[in-house]
GROMACS .gro file of C-alpha atoms in nm:
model
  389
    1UNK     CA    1   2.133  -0.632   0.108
    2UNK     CA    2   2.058  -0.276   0.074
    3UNK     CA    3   1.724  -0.125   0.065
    4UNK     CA    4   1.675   0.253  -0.087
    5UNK     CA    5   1.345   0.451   0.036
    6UNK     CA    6   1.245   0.799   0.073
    7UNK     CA    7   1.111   0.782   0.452
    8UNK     CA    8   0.970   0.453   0.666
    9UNK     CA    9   0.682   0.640   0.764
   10UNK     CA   10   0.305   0.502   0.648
   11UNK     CA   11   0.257   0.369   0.365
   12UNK     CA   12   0.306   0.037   0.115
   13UNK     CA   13   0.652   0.046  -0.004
   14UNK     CA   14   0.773   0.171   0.354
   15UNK     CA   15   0.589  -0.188   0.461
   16UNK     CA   16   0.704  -0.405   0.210
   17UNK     CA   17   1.064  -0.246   0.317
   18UNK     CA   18   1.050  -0.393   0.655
   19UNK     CA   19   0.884  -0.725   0.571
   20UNK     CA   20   1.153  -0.815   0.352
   21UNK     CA   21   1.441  -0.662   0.586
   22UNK     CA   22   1.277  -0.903   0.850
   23UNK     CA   23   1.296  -1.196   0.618
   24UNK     CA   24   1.669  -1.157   0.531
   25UNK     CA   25   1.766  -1.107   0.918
   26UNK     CA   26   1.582  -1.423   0.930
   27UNK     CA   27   1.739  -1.599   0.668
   28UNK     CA   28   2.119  -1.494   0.841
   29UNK     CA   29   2.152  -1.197   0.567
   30UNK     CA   30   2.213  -0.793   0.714
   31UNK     CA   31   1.908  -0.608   0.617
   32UNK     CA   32   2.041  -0.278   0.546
   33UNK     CA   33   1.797   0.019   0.505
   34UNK     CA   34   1.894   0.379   0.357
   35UNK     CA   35   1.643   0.618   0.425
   36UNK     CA   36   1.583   0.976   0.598
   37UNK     CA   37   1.397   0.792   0.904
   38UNK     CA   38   1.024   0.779   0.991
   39UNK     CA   39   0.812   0.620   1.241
   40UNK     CA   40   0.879   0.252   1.102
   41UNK     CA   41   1.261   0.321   1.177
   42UNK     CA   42   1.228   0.157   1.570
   43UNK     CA   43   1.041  -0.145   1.429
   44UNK     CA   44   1.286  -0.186   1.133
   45UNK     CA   45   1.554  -0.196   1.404
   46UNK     CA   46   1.369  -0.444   1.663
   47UNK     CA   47   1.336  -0.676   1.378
   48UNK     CA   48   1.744  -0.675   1.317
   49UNK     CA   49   1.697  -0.439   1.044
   50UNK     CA   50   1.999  -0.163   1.014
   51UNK     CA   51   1.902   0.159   0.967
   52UNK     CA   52   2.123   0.415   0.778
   53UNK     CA   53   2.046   0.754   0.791
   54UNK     CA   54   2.055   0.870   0.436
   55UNK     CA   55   1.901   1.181   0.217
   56UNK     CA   56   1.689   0.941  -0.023
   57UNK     CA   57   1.381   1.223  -0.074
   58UNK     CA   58   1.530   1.447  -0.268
   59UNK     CA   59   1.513   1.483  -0.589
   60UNK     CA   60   1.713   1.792  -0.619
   61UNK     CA   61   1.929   1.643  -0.967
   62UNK     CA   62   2.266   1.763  -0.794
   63UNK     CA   63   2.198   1.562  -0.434
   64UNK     CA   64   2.061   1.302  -0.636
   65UNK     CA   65   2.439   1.248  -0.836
   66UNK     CA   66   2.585   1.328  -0.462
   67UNK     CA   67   2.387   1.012  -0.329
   68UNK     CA   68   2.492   0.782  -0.625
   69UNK     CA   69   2.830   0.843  -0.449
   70UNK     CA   70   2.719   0.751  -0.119
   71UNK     CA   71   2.568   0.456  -0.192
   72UNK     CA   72   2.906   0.319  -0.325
   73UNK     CA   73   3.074   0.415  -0.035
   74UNK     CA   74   2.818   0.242   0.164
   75UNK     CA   75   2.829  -0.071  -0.102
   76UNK     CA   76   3.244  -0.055  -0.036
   77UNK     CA   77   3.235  -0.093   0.305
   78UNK     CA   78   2.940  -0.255   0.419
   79UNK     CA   79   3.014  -0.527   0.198
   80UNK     CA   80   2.675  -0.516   0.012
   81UNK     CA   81   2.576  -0.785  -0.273
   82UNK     CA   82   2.264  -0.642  -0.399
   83UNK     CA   83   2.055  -0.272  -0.404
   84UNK     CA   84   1.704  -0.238  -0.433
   85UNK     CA   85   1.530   0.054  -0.473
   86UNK     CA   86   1.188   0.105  -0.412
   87UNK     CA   87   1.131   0.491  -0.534
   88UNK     CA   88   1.223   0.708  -0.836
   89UNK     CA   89   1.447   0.993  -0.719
   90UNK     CA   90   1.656   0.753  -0.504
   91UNK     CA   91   1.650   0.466  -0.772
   92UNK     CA   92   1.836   0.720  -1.022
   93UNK     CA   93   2.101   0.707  -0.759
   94UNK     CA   94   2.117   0.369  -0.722
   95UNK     CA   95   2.140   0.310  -1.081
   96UNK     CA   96   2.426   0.509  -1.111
   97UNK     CA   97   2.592   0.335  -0.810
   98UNK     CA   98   2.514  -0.024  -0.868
   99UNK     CA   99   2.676   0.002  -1.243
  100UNK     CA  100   2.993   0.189  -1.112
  101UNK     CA  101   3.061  -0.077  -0.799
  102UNK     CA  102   2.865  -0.364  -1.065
  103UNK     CA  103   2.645  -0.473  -0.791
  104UNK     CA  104   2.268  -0.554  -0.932
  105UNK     CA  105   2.005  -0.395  -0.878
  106UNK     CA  106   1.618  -0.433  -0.829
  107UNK     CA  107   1.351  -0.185  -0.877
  108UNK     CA  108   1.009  -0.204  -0.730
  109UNK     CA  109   0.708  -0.016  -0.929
  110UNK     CA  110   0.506   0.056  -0.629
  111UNK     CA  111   0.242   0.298  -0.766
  112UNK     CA  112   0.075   0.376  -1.098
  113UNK     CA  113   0.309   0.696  -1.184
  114UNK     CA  114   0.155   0.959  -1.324
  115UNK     CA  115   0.354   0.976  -1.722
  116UNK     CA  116   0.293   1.351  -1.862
  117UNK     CA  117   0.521   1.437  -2.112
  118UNK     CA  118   0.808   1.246  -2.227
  119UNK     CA  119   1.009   1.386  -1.944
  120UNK     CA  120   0.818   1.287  -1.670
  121UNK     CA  121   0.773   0.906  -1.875
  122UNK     CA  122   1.163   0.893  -1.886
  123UNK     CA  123   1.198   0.998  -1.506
  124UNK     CA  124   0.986   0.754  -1.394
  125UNK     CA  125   1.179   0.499  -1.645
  126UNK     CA  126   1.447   0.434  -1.412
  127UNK     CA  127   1.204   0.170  -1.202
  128UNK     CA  128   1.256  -0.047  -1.543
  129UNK     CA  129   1.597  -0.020  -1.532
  130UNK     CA  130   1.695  -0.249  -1.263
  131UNK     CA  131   1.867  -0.610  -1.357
  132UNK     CA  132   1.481  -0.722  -1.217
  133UNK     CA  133   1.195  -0.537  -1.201
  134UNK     CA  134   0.908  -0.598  -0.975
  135UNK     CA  135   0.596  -0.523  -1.039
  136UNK     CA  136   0.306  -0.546  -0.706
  137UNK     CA  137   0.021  -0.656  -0.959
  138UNK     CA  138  -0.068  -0.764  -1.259
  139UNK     CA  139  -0.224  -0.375  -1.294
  140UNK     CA  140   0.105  -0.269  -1.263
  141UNK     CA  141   0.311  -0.497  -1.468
  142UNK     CA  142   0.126  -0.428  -1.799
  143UNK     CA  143   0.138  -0.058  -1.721
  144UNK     CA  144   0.491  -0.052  -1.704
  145UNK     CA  145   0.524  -0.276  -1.963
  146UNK     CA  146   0.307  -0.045  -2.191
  147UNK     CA  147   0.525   0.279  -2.088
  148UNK     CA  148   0.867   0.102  -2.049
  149UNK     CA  149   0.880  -0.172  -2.305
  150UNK     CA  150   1.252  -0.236  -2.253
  151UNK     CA  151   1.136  -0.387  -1.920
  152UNK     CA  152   1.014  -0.690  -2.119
  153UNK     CA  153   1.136  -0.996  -1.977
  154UNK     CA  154   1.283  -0.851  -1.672
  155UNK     CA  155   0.972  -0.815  -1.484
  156UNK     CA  156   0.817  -1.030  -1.167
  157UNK     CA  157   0.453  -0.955  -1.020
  158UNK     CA  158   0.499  -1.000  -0.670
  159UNK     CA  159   0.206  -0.854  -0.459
  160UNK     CA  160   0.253  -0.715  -0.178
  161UNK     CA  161   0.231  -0.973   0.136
  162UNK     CA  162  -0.016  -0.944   0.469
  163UNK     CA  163   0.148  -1.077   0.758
  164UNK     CA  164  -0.161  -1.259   0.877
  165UNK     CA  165  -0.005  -1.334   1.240
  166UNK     CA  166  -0.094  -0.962   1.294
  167UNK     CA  167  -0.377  -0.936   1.058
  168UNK     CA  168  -0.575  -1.196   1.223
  169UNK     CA  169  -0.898  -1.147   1.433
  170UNK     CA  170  -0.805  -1.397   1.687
  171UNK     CA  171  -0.531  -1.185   1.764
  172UNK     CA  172  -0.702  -0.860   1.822
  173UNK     CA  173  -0.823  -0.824   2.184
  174UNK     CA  174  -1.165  -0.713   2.234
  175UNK     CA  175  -0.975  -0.440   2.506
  176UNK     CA  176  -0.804  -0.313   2.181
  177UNK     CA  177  -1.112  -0.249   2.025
  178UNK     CA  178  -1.300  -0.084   2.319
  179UNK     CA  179  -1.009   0.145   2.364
  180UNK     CA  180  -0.987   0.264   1.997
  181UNK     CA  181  -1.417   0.324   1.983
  182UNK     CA  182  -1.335   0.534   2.312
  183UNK     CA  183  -1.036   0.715   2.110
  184UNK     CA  184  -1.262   0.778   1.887
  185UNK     CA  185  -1.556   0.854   2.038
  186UNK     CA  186  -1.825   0.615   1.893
  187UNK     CA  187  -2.118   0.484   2.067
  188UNK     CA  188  -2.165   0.095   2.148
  189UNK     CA  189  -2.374  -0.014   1.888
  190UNK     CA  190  -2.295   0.249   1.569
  191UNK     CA  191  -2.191   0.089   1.286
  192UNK     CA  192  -1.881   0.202   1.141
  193UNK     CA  193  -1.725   0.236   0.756
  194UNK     CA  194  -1.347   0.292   0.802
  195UNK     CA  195  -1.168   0.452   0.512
  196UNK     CA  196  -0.804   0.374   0.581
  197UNK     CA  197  -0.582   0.610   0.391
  198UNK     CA  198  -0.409   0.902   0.341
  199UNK     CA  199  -0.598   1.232   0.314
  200UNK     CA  200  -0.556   1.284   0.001
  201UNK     CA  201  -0.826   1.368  -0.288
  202UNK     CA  202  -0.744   1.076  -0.493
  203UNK     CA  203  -0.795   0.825  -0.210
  204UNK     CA  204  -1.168   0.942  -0.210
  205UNK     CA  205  -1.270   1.075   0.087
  206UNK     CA  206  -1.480   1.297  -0.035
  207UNK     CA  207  -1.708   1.057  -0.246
  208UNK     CA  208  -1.728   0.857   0.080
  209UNK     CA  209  -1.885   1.180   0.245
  210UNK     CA  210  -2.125   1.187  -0.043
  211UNK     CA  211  -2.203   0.852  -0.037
  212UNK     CA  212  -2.291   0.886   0.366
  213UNK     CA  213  -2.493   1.177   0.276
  214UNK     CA  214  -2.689   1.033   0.035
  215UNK     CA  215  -2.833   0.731   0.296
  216UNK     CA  216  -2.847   0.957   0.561
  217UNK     CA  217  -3.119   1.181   0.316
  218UNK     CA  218  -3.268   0.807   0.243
  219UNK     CA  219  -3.305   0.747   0.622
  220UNK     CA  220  -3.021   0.536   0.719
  221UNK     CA  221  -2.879   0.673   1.052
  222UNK     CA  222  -2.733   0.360   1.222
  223UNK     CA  223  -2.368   0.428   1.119
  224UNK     CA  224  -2.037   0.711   1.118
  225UNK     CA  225  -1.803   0.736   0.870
  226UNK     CA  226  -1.408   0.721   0.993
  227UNK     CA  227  -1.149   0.877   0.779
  228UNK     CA  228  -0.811   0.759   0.937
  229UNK     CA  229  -0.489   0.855   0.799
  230UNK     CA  230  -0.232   1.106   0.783
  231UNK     CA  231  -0.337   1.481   0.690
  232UNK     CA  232   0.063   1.492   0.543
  233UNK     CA  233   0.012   1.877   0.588
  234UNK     CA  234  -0.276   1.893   0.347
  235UNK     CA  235  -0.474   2.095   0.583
  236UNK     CA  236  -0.694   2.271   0.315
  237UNK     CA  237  -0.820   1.911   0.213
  238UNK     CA  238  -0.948   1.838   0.546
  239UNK     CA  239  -1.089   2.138   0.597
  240UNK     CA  240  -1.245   2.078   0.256
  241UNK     CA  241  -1.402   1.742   0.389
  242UNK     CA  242  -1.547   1.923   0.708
  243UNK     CA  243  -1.720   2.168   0.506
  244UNK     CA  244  -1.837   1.914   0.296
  245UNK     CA  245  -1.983   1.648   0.540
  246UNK     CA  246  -2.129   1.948   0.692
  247UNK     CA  247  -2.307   2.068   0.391
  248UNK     CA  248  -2.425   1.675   0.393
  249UNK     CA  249  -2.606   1.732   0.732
  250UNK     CA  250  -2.397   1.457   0.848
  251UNK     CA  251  -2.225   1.627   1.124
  252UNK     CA  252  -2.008   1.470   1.388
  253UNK     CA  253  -2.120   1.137   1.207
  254UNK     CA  254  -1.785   1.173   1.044
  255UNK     CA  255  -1.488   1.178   1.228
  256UNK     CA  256  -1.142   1.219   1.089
  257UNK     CA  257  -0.899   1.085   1.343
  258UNK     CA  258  -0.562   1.115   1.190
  259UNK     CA  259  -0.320   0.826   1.209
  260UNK     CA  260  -0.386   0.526   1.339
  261UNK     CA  261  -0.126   0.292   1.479
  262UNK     CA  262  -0.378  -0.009   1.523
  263UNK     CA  263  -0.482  -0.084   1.205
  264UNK     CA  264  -0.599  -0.422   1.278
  265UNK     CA  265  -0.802  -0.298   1.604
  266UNK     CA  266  -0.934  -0.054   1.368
  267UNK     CA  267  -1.045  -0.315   1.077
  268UNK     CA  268  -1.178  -0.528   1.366
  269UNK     CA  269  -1.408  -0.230   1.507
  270UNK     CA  270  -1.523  -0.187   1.116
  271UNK     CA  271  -1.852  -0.301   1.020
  272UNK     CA  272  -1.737  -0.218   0.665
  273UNK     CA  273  -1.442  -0.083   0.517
  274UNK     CA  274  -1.430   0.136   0.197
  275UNK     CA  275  -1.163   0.195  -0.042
  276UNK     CA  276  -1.339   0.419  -0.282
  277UNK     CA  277  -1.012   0.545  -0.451
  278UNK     CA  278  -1.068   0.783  -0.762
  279UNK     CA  279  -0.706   0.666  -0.923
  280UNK     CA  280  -0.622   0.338  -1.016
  281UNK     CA  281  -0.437   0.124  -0.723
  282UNK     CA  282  -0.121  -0.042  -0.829
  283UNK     CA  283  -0.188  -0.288  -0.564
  284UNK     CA  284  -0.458  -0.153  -0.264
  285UNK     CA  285  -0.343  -0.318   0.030
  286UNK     CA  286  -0.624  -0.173   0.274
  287UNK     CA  287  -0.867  -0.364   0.122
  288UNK     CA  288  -0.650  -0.712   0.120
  289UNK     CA  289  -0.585  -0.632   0.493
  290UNK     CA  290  -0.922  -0.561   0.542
  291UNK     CA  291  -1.026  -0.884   0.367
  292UNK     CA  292  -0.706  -1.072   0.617
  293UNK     CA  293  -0.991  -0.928   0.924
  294UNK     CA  294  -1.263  -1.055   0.765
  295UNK     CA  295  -1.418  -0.767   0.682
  296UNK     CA  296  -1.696  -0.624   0.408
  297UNK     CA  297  -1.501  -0.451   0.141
  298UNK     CA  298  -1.619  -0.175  -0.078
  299UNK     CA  299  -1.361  -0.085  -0.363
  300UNK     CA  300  -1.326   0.115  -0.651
  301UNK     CA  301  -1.327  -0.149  -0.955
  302UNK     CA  302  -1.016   0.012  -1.124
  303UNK     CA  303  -0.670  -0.036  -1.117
  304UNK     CA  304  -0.544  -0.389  -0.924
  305UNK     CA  305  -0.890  -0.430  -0.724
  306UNK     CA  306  -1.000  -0.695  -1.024
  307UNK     CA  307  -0.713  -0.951  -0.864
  308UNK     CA  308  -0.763  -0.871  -0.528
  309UNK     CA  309  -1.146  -0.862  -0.434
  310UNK     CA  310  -1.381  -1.112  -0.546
  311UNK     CA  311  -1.712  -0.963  -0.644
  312UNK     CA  312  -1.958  -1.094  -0.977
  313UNK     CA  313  -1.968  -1.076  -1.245
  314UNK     CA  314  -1.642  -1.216  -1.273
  315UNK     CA  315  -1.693  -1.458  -0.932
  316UNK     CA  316  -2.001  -1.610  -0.855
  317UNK     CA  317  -2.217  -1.412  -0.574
  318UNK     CA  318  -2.123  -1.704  -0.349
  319UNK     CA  319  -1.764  -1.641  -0.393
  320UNK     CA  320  -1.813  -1.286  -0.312
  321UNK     CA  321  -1.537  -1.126  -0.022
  322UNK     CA  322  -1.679  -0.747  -0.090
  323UNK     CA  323  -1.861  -0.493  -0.353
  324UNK     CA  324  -1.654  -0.352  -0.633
  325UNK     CA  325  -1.809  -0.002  -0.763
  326UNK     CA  326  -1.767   0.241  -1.055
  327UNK     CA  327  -1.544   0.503  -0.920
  328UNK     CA  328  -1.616   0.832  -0.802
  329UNK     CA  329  -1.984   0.776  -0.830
  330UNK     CA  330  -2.165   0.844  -0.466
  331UNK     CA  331  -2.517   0.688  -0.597
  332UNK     CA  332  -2.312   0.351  -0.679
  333UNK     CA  333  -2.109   0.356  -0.358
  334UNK     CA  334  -2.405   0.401  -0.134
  335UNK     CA  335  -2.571   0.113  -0.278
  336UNK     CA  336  -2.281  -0.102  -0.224
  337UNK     CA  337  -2.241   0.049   0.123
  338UNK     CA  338  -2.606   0.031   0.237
  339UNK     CA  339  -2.573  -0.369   0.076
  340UNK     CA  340  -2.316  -0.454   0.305
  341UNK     CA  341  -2.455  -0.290   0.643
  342UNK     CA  342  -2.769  -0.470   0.610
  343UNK     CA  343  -2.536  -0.829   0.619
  344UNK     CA  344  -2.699  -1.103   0.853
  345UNK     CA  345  -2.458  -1.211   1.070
  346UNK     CA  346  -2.480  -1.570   0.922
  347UNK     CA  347  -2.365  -1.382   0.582
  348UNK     CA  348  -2.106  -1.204   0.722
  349UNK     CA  349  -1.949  -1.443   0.869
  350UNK     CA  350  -1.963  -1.646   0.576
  351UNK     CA  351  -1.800  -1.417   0.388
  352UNK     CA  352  -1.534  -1.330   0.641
  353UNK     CA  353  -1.439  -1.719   0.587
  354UNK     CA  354  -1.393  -1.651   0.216
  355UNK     CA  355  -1.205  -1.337   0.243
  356UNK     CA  356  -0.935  -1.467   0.464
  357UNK     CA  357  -0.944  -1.776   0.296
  358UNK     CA  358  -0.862  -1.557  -0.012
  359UNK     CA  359  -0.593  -1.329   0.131
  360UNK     CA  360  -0.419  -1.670   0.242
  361UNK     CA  361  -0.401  -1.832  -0.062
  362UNK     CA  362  -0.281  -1.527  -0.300
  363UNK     CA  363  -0.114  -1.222  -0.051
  364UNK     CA  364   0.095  -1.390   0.211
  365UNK     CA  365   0.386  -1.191   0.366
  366UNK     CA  366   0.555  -1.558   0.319
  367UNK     CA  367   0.450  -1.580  -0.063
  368UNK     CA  368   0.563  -1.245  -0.112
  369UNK     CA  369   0.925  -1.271   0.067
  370UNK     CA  370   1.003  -1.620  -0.034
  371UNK     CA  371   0.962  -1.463  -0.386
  372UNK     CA  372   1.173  -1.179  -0.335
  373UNK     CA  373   1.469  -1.339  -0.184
  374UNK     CA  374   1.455  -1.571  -0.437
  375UNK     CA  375   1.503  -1.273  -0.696
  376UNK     CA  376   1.798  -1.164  -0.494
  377UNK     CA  377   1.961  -1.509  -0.471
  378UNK     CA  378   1.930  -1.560  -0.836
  379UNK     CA  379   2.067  -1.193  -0.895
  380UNK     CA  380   2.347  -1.252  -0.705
  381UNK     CA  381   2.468  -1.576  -0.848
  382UNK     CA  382   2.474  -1.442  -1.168
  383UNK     CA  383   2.668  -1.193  -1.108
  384UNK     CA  384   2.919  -1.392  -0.937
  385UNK     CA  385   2.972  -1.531  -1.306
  386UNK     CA  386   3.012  -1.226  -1.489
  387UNK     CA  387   2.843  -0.886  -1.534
  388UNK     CA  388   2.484  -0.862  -1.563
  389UNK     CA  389   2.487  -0.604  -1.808
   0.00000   0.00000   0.00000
């Protein structure tokens, strides 16, 4: 099987890349990955992944019909039964490729593309064209469905899985935890809100910092903020977030720490964790990991965060696993926040039952690669009795 992504650096359709390249090693199929590298490639590879150095960011139009015809060659003598393609510029490629060598091919709709103009809506039209189309949510599904109607019928939701061997508190070691508070320079007994993402604007760092600001004015000083994630060269946004959480008076209360490669020491040091996204998330798998730790949640209620976090009115307050809040609104976020700091322990750990009880019945890395080898299987014995198309 071969696997099409831009990079394997952060990120969840690098993730999802190596889950399922695990679960075909395990299953006795080669896991093949094209892709131009990134810091998952060494893990990829432990897990008897194959990586395959391969231009798959570009989306110059020329190097784009140049990698159609590598994939083929790569399809000819690798032997490969099936493509999937988890990104636009290199699904184009693989579009071309899998109907020339008549291989089929799967498409993952990872994110909720931006559609401006009807050439940007028929660019990002080539994640509908694969012989199966997944979607991650339900969000996504009927957004693709509503831009990309010939997609009807071919589509899957298959959300994205949480391997909860690693995303387990019992398996995070309390010298894990010290070590990353040291890292990061955080007294014993601060409470902490994580925000686990990107810097980017969307991902809403900066109505986090306003949020802090606002119950540091109203007197709350027991907690910091951590922004971890990538800067991805965006260095005028961070410097945009240091002038702004200084302008808050908050200070060093704020750190911004860059990438973390602990994720689930990092959830475990959380006292909360915020995902106050100003976009819509296709699927939002901070928050489900998050949930996996047993951890407060506070999420933006747009996008796929209705099917993943269970907050009233649509559960009951005692099925609650976090606080779902109008987006890009401070005032509404620093209720939520200041709500789920004051937790009792008896209520938190109540709800850090429910949350992981939730993750494990409806985002399992098992769930979500038993599904998608079962895609491929069928895929492939179809086309073994005549073309798909």
């Amino acid at each position: 099987m071969l696997q099409i992504v831009p990079d394997l650096d952060a990120g969840g359709a690098e993730r999802t890349t190596v889950d399922i390249a695990a679960a075909l090693v395990n299953a006795g199929a080669r896991a093949l990955v094209a892709t131009s590298g990134g810091r998952l490639v060494p893990e990829l590879e432990a897990l008897g992944g194959e990586h395959l150095p391969f231009p798959a960011a570009t989306k110059n139009p020329f190097r784009i019909a140049a990698n159609a015809r590598g994939i083929m060659a790569i399809c000819h003598h690798r032997g490969v039964d099936l493509i999937h393609a988890r990104s636009r510029a290199p699904a184009w490629s693989a579009l071309i490729a899998a109907r020339r060598v008549h291989l089929p091919l799967v498409t993952t709709y990872h994110g909720a593309y931006r559609s401006q103009g009807w050439l940007k809506t028929r660019y990002n039209g080539v994640m509908a064209g694969g012989d199966a189309v997944i979607a991650n949510s339900a969000f996504t599904e009927a957004l693709l469905l509503s831009r990309h109607p010939r997609a009807t019928g071919k589509t899957e939701i298959v959300y994205r899985g949480t391997d909860l061997a690693r995303f387990d508190p019992e398996a995070v070691s309390g010298d894990r935890v010290r070590a990353l508070r040291a890292a990061w320079g955080i007294a014993e007994g601060r409470k902490i809100v994580l925000l686990p993402a990107r810097l980017t604007s969307w991902k809403g760092q900066e109505v986090l910092i306003d949020a802090a600001g606002l119950l540091a004015a109203a007197g709350r000083m027991d907690f910091d903020v951590v922004l971890a994630g990538d800067e991805q060269g965006r260095t005028g946004y961070r410097d945009r977030l240091v002038d702004r959480m200084l302008k808050a008076g908050l200070g060093h209360r704020v750190r911004i720490v860059g990438h973390c490669e602990d994720i689930p020491a990092a959830l475990t040091l959380a006292d909360v964790v915020a995902t106050p996204s100003t976009e819509p998330e296709a699927f939002g798998r901070s928050a489900v990991e998050a949930q996996a730790m047993g951890r407060p949640v506070v999420v933006s209620d747009i996008g796929a965060v209705p099917e993943t976090v269970l907050a009233p009115p649509q559960a009951r307050e005692e099925e609650r696993t976090g606080w779902r809040v109008k987006p890009s609104d401070p005032e509404a976020l620093a209720r939520a926040l200041n709500a789920a700091l004051d937790l009792g322990d008896e209520a938190r750990a109540a709800l850090a039952l429910r949350a992981r009880a939730h993750v494990l019945e409806k985002f399992s890395l098992k769930a979500m690669t038993t599904h998608t080898l079962a895609i491929y299987a069928r895929l492939i014995a179809r086309n073994e009795r005549g073309p798909l198309i």
